[in-house]
GROMACS .gro file of C-alpha atoms in nm:
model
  419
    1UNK     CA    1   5.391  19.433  -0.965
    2UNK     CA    2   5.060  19.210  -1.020
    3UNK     CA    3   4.911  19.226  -1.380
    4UNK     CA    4   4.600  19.127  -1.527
    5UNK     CA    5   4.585  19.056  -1.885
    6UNK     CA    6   4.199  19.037  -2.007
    7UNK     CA    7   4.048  18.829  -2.262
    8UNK     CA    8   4.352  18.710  -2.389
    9UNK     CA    9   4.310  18.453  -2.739
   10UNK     CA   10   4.625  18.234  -2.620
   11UNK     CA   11   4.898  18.117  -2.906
   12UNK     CA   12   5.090  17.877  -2.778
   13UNK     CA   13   5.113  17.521  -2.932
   14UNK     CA   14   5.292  17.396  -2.631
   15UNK     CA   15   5.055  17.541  -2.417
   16UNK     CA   16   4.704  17.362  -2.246
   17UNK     CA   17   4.556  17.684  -2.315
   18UNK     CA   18   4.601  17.720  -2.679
   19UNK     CA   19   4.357  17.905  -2.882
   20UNK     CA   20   4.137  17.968  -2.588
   21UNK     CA   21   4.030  18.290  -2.447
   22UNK     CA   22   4.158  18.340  -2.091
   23UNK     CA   23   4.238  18.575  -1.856
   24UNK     CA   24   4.613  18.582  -1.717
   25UNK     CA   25   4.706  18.719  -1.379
   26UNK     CA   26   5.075  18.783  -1.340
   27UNK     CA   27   5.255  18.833  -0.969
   28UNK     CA   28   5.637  18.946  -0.971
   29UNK     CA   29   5.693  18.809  -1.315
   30UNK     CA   30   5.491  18.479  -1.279
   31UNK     CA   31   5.177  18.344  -1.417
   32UNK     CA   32   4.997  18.256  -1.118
   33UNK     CA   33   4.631  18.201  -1.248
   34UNK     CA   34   4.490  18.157  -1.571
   35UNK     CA   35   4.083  18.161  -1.597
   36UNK     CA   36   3.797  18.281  -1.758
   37UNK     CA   37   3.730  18.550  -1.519
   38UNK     CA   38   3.975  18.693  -1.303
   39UNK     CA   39   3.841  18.990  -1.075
   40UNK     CA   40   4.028  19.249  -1.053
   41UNK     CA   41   4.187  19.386  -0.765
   42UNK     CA   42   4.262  19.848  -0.731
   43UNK     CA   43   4.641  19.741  -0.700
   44UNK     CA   44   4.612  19.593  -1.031
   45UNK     CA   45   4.781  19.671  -1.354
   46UNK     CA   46   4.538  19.611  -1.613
   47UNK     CA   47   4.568  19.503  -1.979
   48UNK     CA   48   4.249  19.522  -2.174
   49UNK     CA   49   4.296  19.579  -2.545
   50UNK     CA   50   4.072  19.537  -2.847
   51UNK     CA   51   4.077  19.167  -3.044
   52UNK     CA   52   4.476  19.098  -2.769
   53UNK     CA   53   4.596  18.774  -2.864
   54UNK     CA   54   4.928  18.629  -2.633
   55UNK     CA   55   5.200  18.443  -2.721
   56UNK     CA   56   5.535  18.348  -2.610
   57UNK     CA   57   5.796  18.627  -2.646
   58UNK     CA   58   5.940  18.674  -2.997
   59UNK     CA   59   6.276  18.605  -3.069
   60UNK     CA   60   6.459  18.830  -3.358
   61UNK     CA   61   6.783  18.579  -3.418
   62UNK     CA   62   6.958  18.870  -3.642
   63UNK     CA   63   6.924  19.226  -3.552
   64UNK     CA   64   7.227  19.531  -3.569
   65UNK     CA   65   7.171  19.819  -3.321
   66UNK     CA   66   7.482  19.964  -3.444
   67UNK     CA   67   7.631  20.089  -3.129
   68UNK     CA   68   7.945  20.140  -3.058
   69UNK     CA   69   8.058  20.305  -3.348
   70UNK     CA   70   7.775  20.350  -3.570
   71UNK     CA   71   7.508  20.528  -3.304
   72UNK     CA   72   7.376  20.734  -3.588
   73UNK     CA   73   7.191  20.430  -3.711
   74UNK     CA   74   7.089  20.353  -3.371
   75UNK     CA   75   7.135  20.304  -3.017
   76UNK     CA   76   7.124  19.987  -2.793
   77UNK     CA   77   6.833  20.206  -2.606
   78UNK     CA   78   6.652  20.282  -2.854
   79UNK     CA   79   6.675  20.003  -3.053
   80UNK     CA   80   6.566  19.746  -2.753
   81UNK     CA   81   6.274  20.015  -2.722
   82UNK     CA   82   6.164  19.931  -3.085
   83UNK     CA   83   6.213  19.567  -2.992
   84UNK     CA   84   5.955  19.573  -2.741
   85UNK     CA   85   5.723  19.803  -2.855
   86UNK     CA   86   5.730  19.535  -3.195
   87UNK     CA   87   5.685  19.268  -2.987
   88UNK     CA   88   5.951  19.144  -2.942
   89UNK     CA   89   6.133  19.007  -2.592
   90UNK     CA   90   6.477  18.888  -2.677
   91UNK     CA   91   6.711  19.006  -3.002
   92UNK     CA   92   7.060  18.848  -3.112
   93UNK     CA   93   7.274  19.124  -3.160
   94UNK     CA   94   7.510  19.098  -3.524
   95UNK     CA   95   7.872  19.195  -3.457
   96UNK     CA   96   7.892  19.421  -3.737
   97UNK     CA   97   7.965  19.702  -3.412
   98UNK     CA   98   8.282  19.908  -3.444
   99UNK     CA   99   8.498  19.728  -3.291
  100UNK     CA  100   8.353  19.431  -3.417
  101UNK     CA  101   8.232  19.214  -3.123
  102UNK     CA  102   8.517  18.976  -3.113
  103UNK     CA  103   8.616  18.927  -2.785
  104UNK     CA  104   8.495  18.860  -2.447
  105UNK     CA  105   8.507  19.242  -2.331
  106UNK     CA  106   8.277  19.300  -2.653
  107UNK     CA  107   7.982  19.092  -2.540
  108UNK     CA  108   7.961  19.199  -2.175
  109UNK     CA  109   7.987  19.547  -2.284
  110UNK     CA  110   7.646  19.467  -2.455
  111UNK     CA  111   7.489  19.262  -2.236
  112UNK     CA  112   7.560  19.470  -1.979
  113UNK     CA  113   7.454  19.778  -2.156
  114UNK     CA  114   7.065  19.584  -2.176
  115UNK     CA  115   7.085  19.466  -1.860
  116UNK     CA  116   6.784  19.679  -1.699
  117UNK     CA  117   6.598  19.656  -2.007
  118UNK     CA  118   6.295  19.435  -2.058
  119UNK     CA  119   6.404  19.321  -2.373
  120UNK     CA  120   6.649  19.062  -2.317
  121UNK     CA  121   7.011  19.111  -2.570
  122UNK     CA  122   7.211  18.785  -2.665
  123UNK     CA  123   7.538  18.880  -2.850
  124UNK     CA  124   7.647  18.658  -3.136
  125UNK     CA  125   8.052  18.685  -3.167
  126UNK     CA  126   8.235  18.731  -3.475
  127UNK     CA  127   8.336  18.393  -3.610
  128UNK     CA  128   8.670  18.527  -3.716
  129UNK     CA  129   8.889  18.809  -3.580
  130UNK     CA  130   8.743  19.122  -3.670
  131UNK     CA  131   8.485  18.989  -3.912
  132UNK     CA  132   8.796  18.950  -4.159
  133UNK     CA  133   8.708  18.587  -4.248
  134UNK     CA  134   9.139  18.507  -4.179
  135UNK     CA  135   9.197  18.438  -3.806
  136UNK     CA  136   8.943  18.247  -3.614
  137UNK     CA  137   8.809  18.460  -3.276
  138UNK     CA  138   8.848  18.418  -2.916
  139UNK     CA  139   8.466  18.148  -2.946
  140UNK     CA  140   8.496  17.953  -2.571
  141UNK     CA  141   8.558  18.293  -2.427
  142UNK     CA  142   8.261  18.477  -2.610
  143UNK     CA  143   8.060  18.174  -2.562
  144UNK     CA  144   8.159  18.218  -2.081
  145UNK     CA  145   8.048  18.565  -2.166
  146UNK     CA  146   7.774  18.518  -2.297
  147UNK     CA  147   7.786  18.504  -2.700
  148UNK     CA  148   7.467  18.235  -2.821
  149UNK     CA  149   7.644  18.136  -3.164
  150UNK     CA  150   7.919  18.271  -3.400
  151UNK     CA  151   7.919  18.468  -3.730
  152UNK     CA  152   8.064  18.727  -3.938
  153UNK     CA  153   7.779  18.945  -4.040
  154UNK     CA  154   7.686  18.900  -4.409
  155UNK     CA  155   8.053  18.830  -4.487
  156UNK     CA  156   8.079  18.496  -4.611
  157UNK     CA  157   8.372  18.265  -4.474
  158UNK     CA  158   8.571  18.193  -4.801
  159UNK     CA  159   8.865  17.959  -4.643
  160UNK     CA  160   8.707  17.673  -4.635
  161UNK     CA  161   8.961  17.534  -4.388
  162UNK     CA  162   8.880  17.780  -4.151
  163UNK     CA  163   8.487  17.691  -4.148
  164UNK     CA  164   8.592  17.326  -4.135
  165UNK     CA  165   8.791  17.399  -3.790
  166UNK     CA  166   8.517  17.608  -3.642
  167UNK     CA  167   8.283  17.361  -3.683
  168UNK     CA  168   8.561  17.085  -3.535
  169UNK     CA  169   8.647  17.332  -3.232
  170UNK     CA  170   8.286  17.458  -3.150
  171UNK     CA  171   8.175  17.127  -3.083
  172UNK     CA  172   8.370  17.103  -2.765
  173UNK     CA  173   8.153  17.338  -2.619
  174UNK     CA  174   7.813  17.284  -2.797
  175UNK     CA  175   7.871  17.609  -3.022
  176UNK     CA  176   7.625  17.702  -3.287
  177UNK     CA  177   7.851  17.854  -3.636
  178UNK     CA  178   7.681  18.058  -3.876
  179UNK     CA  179   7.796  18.084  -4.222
  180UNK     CA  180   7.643  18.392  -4.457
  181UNK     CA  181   7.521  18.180  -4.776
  182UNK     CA  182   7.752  18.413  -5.064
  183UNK     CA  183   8.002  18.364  -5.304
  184UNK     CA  184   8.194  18.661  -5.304
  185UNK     CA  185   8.364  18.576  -5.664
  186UNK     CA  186   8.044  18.471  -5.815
  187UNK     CA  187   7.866  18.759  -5.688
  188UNK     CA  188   8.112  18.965  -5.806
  189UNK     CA  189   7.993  19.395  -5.775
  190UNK     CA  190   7.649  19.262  -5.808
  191UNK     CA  191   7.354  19.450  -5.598
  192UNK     CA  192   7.035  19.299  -5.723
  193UNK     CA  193   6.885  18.949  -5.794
  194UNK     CA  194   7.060  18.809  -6.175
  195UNK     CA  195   6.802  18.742  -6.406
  196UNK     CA  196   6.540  18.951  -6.679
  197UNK     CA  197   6.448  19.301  -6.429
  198UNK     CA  198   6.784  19.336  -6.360
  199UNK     CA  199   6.916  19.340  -6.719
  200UNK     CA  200   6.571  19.576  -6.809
  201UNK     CA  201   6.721  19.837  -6.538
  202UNK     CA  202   7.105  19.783  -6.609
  203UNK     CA  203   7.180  19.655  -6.260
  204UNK     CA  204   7.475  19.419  -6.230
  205UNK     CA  205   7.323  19.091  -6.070
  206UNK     CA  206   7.377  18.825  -5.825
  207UNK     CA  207   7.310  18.461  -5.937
  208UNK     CA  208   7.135  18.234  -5.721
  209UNK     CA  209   7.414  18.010  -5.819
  210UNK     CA  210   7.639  18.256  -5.579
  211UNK     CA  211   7.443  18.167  -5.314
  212UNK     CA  212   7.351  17.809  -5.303
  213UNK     CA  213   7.723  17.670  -5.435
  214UNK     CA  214   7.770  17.846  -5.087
  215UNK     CA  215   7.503  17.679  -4.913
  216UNK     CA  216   7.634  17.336  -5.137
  217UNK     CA  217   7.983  17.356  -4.953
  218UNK     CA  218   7.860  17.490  -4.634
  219UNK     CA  219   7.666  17.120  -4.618
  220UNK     CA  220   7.933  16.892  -4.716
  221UNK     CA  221   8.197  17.071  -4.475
  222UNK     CA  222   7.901  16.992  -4.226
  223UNK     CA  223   7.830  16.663  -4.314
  224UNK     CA  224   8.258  16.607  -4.286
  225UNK     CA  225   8.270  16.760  -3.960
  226UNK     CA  226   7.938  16.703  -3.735
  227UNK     CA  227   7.884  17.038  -3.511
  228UNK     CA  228   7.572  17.270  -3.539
  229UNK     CA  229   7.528  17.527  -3.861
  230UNK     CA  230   7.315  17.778  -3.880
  231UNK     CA  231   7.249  17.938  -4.234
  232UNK     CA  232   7.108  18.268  -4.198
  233UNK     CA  233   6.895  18.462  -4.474
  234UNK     CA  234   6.856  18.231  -4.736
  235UNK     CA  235   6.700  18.337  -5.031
  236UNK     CA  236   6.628  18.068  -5.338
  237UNK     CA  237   6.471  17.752  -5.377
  238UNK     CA  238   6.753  17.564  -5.529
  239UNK     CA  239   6.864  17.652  -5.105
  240UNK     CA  240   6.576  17.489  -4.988
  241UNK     CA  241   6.596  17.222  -5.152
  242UNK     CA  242   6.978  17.185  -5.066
  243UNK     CA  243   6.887  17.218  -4.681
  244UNK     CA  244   6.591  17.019  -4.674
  245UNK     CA  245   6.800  16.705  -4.794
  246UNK     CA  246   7.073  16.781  -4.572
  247UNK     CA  247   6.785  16.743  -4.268
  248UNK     CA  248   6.670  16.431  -4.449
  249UNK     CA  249   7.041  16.321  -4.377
  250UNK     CA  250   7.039  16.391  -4.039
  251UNK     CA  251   7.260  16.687  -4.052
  252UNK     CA  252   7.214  16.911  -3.801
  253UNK     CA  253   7.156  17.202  -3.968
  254UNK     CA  254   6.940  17.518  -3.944
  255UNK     CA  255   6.867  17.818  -4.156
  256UNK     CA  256   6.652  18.136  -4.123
  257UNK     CA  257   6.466  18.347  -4.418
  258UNK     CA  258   6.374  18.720  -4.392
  259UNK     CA  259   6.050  18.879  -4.398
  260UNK     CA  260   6.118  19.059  -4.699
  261UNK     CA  261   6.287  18.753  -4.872
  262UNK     CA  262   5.971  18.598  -4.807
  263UNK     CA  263   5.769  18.844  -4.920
  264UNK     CA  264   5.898  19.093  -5.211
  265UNK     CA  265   6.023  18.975  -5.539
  266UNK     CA  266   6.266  19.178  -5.772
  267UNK     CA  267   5.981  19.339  -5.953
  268UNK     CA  268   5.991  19.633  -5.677
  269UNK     CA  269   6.338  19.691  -5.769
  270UNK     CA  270   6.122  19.883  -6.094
  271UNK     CA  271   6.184  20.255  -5.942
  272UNK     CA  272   6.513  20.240  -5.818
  273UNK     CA  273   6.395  20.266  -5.462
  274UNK     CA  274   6.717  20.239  -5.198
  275UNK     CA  275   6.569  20.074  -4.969
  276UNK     CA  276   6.474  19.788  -5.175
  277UNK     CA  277   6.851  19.716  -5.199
  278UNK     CA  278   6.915  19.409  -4.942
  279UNK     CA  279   7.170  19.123  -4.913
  280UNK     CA  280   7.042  18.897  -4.998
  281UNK     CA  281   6.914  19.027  -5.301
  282UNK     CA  282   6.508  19.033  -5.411
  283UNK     CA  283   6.461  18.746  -5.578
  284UNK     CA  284   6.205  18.614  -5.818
  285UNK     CA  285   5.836  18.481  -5.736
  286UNK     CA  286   5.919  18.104  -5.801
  287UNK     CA  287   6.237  18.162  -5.518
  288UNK     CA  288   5.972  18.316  -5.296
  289UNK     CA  289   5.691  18.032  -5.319
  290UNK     CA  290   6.002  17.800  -5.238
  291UNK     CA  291   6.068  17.960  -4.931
  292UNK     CA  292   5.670  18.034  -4.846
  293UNK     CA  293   5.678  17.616  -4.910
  294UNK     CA  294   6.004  17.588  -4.707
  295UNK     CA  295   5.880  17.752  -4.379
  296UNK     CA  296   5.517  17.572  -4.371
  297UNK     CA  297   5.675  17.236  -4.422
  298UNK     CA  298   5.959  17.331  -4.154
  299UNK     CA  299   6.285  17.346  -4.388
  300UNK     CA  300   6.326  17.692  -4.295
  301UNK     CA  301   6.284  17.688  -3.895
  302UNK     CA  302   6.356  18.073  -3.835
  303UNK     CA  303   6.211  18.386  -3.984
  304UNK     CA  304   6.382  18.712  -3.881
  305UNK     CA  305   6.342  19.087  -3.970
  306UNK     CA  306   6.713  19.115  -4.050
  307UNK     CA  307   6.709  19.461  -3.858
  308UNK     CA  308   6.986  19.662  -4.016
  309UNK     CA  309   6.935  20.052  -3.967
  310UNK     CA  310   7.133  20.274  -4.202
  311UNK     CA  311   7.214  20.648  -4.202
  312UNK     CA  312   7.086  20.849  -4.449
  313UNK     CA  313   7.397  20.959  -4.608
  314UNK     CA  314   7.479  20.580  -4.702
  315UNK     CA  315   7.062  20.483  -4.809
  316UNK     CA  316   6.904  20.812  -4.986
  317UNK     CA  317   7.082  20.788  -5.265
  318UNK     CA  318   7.131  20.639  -5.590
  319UNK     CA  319   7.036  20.226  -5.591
  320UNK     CA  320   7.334  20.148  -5.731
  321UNK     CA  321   7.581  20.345  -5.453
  322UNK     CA  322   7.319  20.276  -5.120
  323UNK     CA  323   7.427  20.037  -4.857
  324UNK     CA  324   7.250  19.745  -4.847
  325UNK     CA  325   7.009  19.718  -4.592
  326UNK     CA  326   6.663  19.734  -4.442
  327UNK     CA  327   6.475  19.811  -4.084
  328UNK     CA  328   6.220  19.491  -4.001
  329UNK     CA  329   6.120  19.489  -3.640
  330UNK     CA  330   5.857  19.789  -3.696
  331UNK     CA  331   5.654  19.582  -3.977
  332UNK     CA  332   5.756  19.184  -3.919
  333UNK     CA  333   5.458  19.080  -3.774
  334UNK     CA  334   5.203  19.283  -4.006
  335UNK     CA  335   5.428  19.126  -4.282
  336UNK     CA  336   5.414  18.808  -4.215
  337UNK     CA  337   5.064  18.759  -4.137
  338UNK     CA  338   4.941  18.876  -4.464
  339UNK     CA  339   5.051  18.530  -4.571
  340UNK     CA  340   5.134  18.349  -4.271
  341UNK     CA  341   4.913  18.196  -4.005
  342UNK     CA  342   4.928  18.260  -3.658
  343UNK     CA  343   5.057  17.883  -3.527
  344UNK     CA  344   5.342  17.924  -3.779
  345UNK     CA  345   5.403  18.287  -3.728
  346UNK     CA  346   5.456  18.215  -3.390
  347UNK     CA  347   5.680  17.874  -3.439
  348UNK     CA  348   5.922  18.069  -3.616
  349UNK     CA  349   5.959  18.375  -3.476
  350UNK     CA  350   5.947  18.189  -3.126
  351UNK     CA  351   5.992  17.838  -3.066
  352UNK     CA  352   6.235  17.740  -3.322
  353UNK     CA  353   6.460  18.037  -3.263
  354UNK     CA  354   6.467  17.996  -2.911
  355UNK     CA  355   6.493  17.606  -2.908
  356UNK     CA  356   6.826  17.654  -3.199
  357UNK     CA  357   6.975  17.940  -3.046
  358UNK     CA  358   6.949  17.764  -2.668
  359UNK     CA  359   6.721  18.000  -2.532
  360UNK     CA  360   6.470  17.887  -2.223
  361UNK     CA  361   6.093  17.909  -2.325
  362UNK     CA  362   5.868  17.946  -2.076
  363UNK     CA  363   5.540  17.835  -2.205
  364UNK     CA  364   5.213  18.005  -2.076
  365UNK     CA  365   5.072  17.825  -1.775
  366UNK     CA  366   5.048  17.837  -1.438
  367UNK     CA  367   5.344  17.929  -1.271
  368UNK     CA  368   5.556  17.980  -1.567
  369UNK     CA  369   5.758  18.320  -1.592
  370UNK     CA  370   5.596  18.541  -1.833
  371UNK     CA  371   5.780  18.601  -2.146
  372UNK     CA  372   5.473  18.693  -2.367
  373UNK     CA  373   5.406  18.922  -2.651
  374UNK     CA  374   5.087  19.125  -2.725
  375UNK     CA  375   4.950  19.135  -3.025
  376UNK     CA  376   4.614  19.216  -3.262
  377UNK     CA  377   4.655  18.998  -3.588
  378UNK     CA  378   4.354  19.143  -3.755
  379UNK     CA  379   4.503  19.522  -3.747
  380UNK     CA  380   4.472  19.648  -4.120
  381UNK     CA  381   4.704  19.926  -4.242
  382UNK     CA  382   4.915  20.098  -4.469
  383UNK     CA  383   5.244  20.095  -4.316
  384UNK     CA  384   5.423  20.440  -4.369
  385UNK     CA  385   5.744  20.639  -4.158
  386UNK     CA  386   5.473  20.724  -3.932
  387UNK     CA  387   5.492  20.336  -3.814
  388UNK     CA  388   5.895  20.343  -3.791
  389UNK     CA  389   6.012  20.380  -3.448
  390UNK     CA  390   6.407  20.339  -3.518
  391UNK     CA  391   6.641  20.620  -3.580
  392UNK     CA  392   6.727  20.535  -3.941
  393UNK     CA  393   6.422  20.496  -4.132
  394UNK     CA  394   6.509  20.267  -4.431
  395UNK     CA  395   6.235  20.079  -4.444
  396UNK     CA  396   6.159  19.809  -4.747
  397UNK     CA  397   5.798  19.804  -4.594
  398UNK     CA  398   5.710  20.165  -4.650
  399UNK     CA  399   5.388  20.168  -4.872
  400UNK     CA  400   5.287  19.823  -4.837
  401UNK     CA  401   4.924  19.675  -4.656
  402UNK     CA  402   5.014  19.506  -4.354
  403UNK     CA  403   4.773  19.283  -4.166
  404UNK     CA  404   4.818  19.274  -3.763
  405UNK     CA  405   5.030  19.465  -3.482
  406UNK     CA  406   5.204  19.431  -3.234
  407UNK     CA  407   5.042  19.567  -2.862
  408UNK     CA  408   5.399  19.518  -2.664
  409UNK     CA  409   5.574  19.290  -2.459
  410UNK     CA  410   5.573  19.187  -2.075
  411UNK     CA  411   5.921  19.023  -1.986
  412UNK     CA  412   6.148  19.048  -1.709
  413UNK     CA  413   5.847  19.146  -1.497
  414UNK     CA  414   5.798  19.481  -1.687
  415UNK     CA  415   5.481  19.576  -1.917
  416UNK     CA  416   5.596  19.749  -2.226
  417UNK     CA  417   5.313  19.846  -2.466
  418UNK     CA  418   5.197  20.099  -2.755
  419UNK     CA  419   4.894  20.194  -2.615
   0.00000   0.00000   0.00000
C-alpha cells in the first residue's frame, strides 16, 4: 500500500523535520520521501485533512479492555478500535482481566488476540499471583511472552517484603515493577479526595497522606534495592515533590499522572456525578498545579488516560456505591491540550512512555517505519456521548470544552482514521 500524507505540520522533537510542513509518502509501511510537494500518483492512498498535524504514535501505558471476563465493558476489538481512532498506536493492557493475567498463557492469549490489528497491545503481568498482593507471579515467563512491566492494577502491594524481592528478582532480567501509590489502611472506605468538599457532601475521604506515605516507602525500598519503578497515577504534590528528589538521587524511578488528575479538582464532585468517582481520587487545585508543574519540568514523564470502562449496573448509580472508574482514550488529547502544548503533549504521551516501557520509536524521517498519529490540535468542542466510541460510556469528560482531535493512526502499514 503507498500513502501520501499532505501538508502535514510535523511534531517530532527528535525529528529534522520538526514543526515544518511537509508532505510524507509512505511505501509498505516506510517513510520513503518527505518534501514539500509530493505528486501524487492514481494508485495512491491519499490523506488530506483540514489544519493535520503528525506525530509519532501515542502510547497509552495503562488501559483495561476488560476481556476475558468482563466483555460487557469492552472487547479487545473494540477497544483497540477506539485506540486508533483516538490516536493512539500502541496500549499496555492492565491485568485486572478475569483470570487475572498472571501467567505466560495470559499474555499470549492477548497478544495474540491483537495480532492483526493496527494498534499494537503490550500486556503488563500481574506483579503477584492473581493480583492478591501475597505470592509473587510467574515475571521471567510473562516477561519471554511478552509482558513490558509488572503490576497489580490499582491494588497497592502492602508486604513490603514482597515489593523489596520484586524489585531484587526483576533486575535479572531488566524488569520494570509498578507499585499503585495507596495505603489501603489509611484510605480506609474512603471514595473521594479528604479535605473541606468532601465533608460539605458527607463523603468519607482519602488523605493525600494515604497516598504519598505510599509513594515515601515505595522510594526507600527503591533506593535499598536498585531495579526500575514505575509509579502509576499519582495524584498530589507532596508526590511530586517526593519523586522529583528521588530523580535528584539518581533513583531510577518513573511515574505517570492521568488526564483527569491533571485536569479536574474535587469541586466537580458538587452533584454527585458517578463518573467523577476515580482512584485516585479528585484532588484539590493546589495538587493539580503541582502536577501541571511536575509534567512541564519532567518529574512526571508519562500522562495516560487511565482507560477503565465500566458497566452500567456498577457506574449509574449512587456516588457513594459506583465503581471507580473512568473512559480516557475518546477525550485525552482534547484534554490535554486545553492546557498543554503540543511538544509536551507529545513527550508524554509518546517518547517517554515508549523510551520507560522499552518500546522502539521510530522517529519520522526517511526510511523510518511509520508509527504516526493524526491529529488537528485546534478542533474546538463540547465533548458529549456522541464523542464516546467504547462500549461503556462512563466518561469524566462528558460536558467539558475540549481543544483538538484526534484524525487516526497509520501503524503496522494500515491507515486507520475518523474521517
Amino acid at each position: 500500500m503507498t500513502t501520501l500524507i499532505k501538508s502535514a505540520t510535523i511534531i517530532d522533537s527528535n525529528s529534522p523535520f520538526h514543526k515544518q510542513t511537509k508532505d510524507l509518502l509512505i511505501i509498505d509501511g516506510v517513510i520513503t520521501e518527505i518534501n514539500d510537494n509530493i505528486n501524487s500518483k492514481k494508485d495512491y492512498k491519499i490523506v488530506d485533512l483540514d489544519n493535520l498535524h503528525v506525530s509519532t504514535g501515542w502510547f497509552d501505558t495503562s488501559v483495561s479492555l476488560g476481556e476475558p471476563g468482563f466483555e460487557e465493558r469492552e472487547t479487545i476489538d473494540n477497544g483497540l478500535h477506539v485506540a486508533a481512532k483516538s490516536g493512539f498506536t500502541s496500549v499496555a493492557i492492565n491485568a485486572n482481566t478475569n483470570p487475572i493475567v498472571d501467567n505466560k498463557s495470559s499474555v499470549e492469549y492477548l497478544i495474540n488476540k491483537a495480532a492483526a490489528k493496527a494498534v499494537s497491545v503490550y500486556p503488563i503481568g500481574a506483579l503477584t499471583q492473581q493480583s492478591k498482593g501475597i505470592e509473587m507471579a510467574e515475571l521471567y515467563d510473562m516477561q519471554q511472552s511478552g509482558a513490558i512491566a509488572f503490576g497489580d492494577y490499582k491494588k497497592p502491594i502492602e508486604n513490603e517484603n514482597l515489593l523489596k524481592i520484586a524489585l531484587l528478582y526483576a533486575q535479572n532480567f531488566d524488569g520494570l515493577v509498578l507499585s499503585f501509590p495507596k495505603n489501603r489502611k489509611i484510605a480506609g472506605e474512603g471514595i473521594a479526595n479528604e479535605g473541606v468538599n468532601a465533608t460539605k457532601l458527607g463523603l468519607k475521604g482519602i488523605p493525600n497522606l494515604a497516598e504519598e506515605i505510599q509513594v515515601a516507602r515505595d522510594l526507600f525500598l527503591l533506593e535499598y534495592t536498585g531495579g526500575k519503578l514505575h509509579i502509576p497515577t499519582i495524584s498530589t504534590a507532596k508526590s511530586v515533590a517526593l519523586i522529583k528528589e528521588a530523580k535528584s538521587k539518581g533513583l531510577n524511578v518513573t511515574c505517570s499522572v492521568a488526564v483527569h488528575n491533571l485536569l479536574i479538582t474535587d469541586e466537580a464532585l458538587f452533584g454527585f456525578e458517578a463518573n467523577n468517582n476515580v482512584n485516585p481520587p479528585l484532588r484539590t487545585k493546589k495538587d493539580v498545579d503541582a502536577l501541571i508543574k511536575g509534567v512541564k519540568n519532567g518529574t512526571i514523564d508519562i500522562i495516560t488516560s487511565d482507560h477503565n470502562p465500566i458497566d452500567i449496573e456498577h457506574k449509574k448509580v449512587e456516588f457513594s456505591i459506583s465503581k471507580s472508574g473512568t473512559i480516557g482514550m475518546e477525550s485525552a488529547f482534547g484534554a490535554l491540550h486545553t492546557k498543554l502544548d503540543l511538544d509536551t503533549i507529545v513527550a508524554c504521551l509518546s517518547d517517554n512512555p515508549k523510551r520507560i516501557f522499552g518500546i522502539e520509536n521510530q522517529h519520522i524521517d526517511v526510511n523510518k517505519e511509520a508509527n504516526l498519529t493524526f491529529f488537528n490540535p485546534d478542533t474546538a468542542y463540547k465533548f458529549t456521548t456522541e464523542d464516546i466510541l467504547s462500549t461503556s460510556k462512563n466518561s469524566i469528560f462528558i460536558g467539558h470544552n475540549l481543544k483538538g482531535k484526534a484524525y487516526g493512526i497509520y501503524a503496522k502499514n494500515q491507515l486507520l482514521l475518523n474521517t
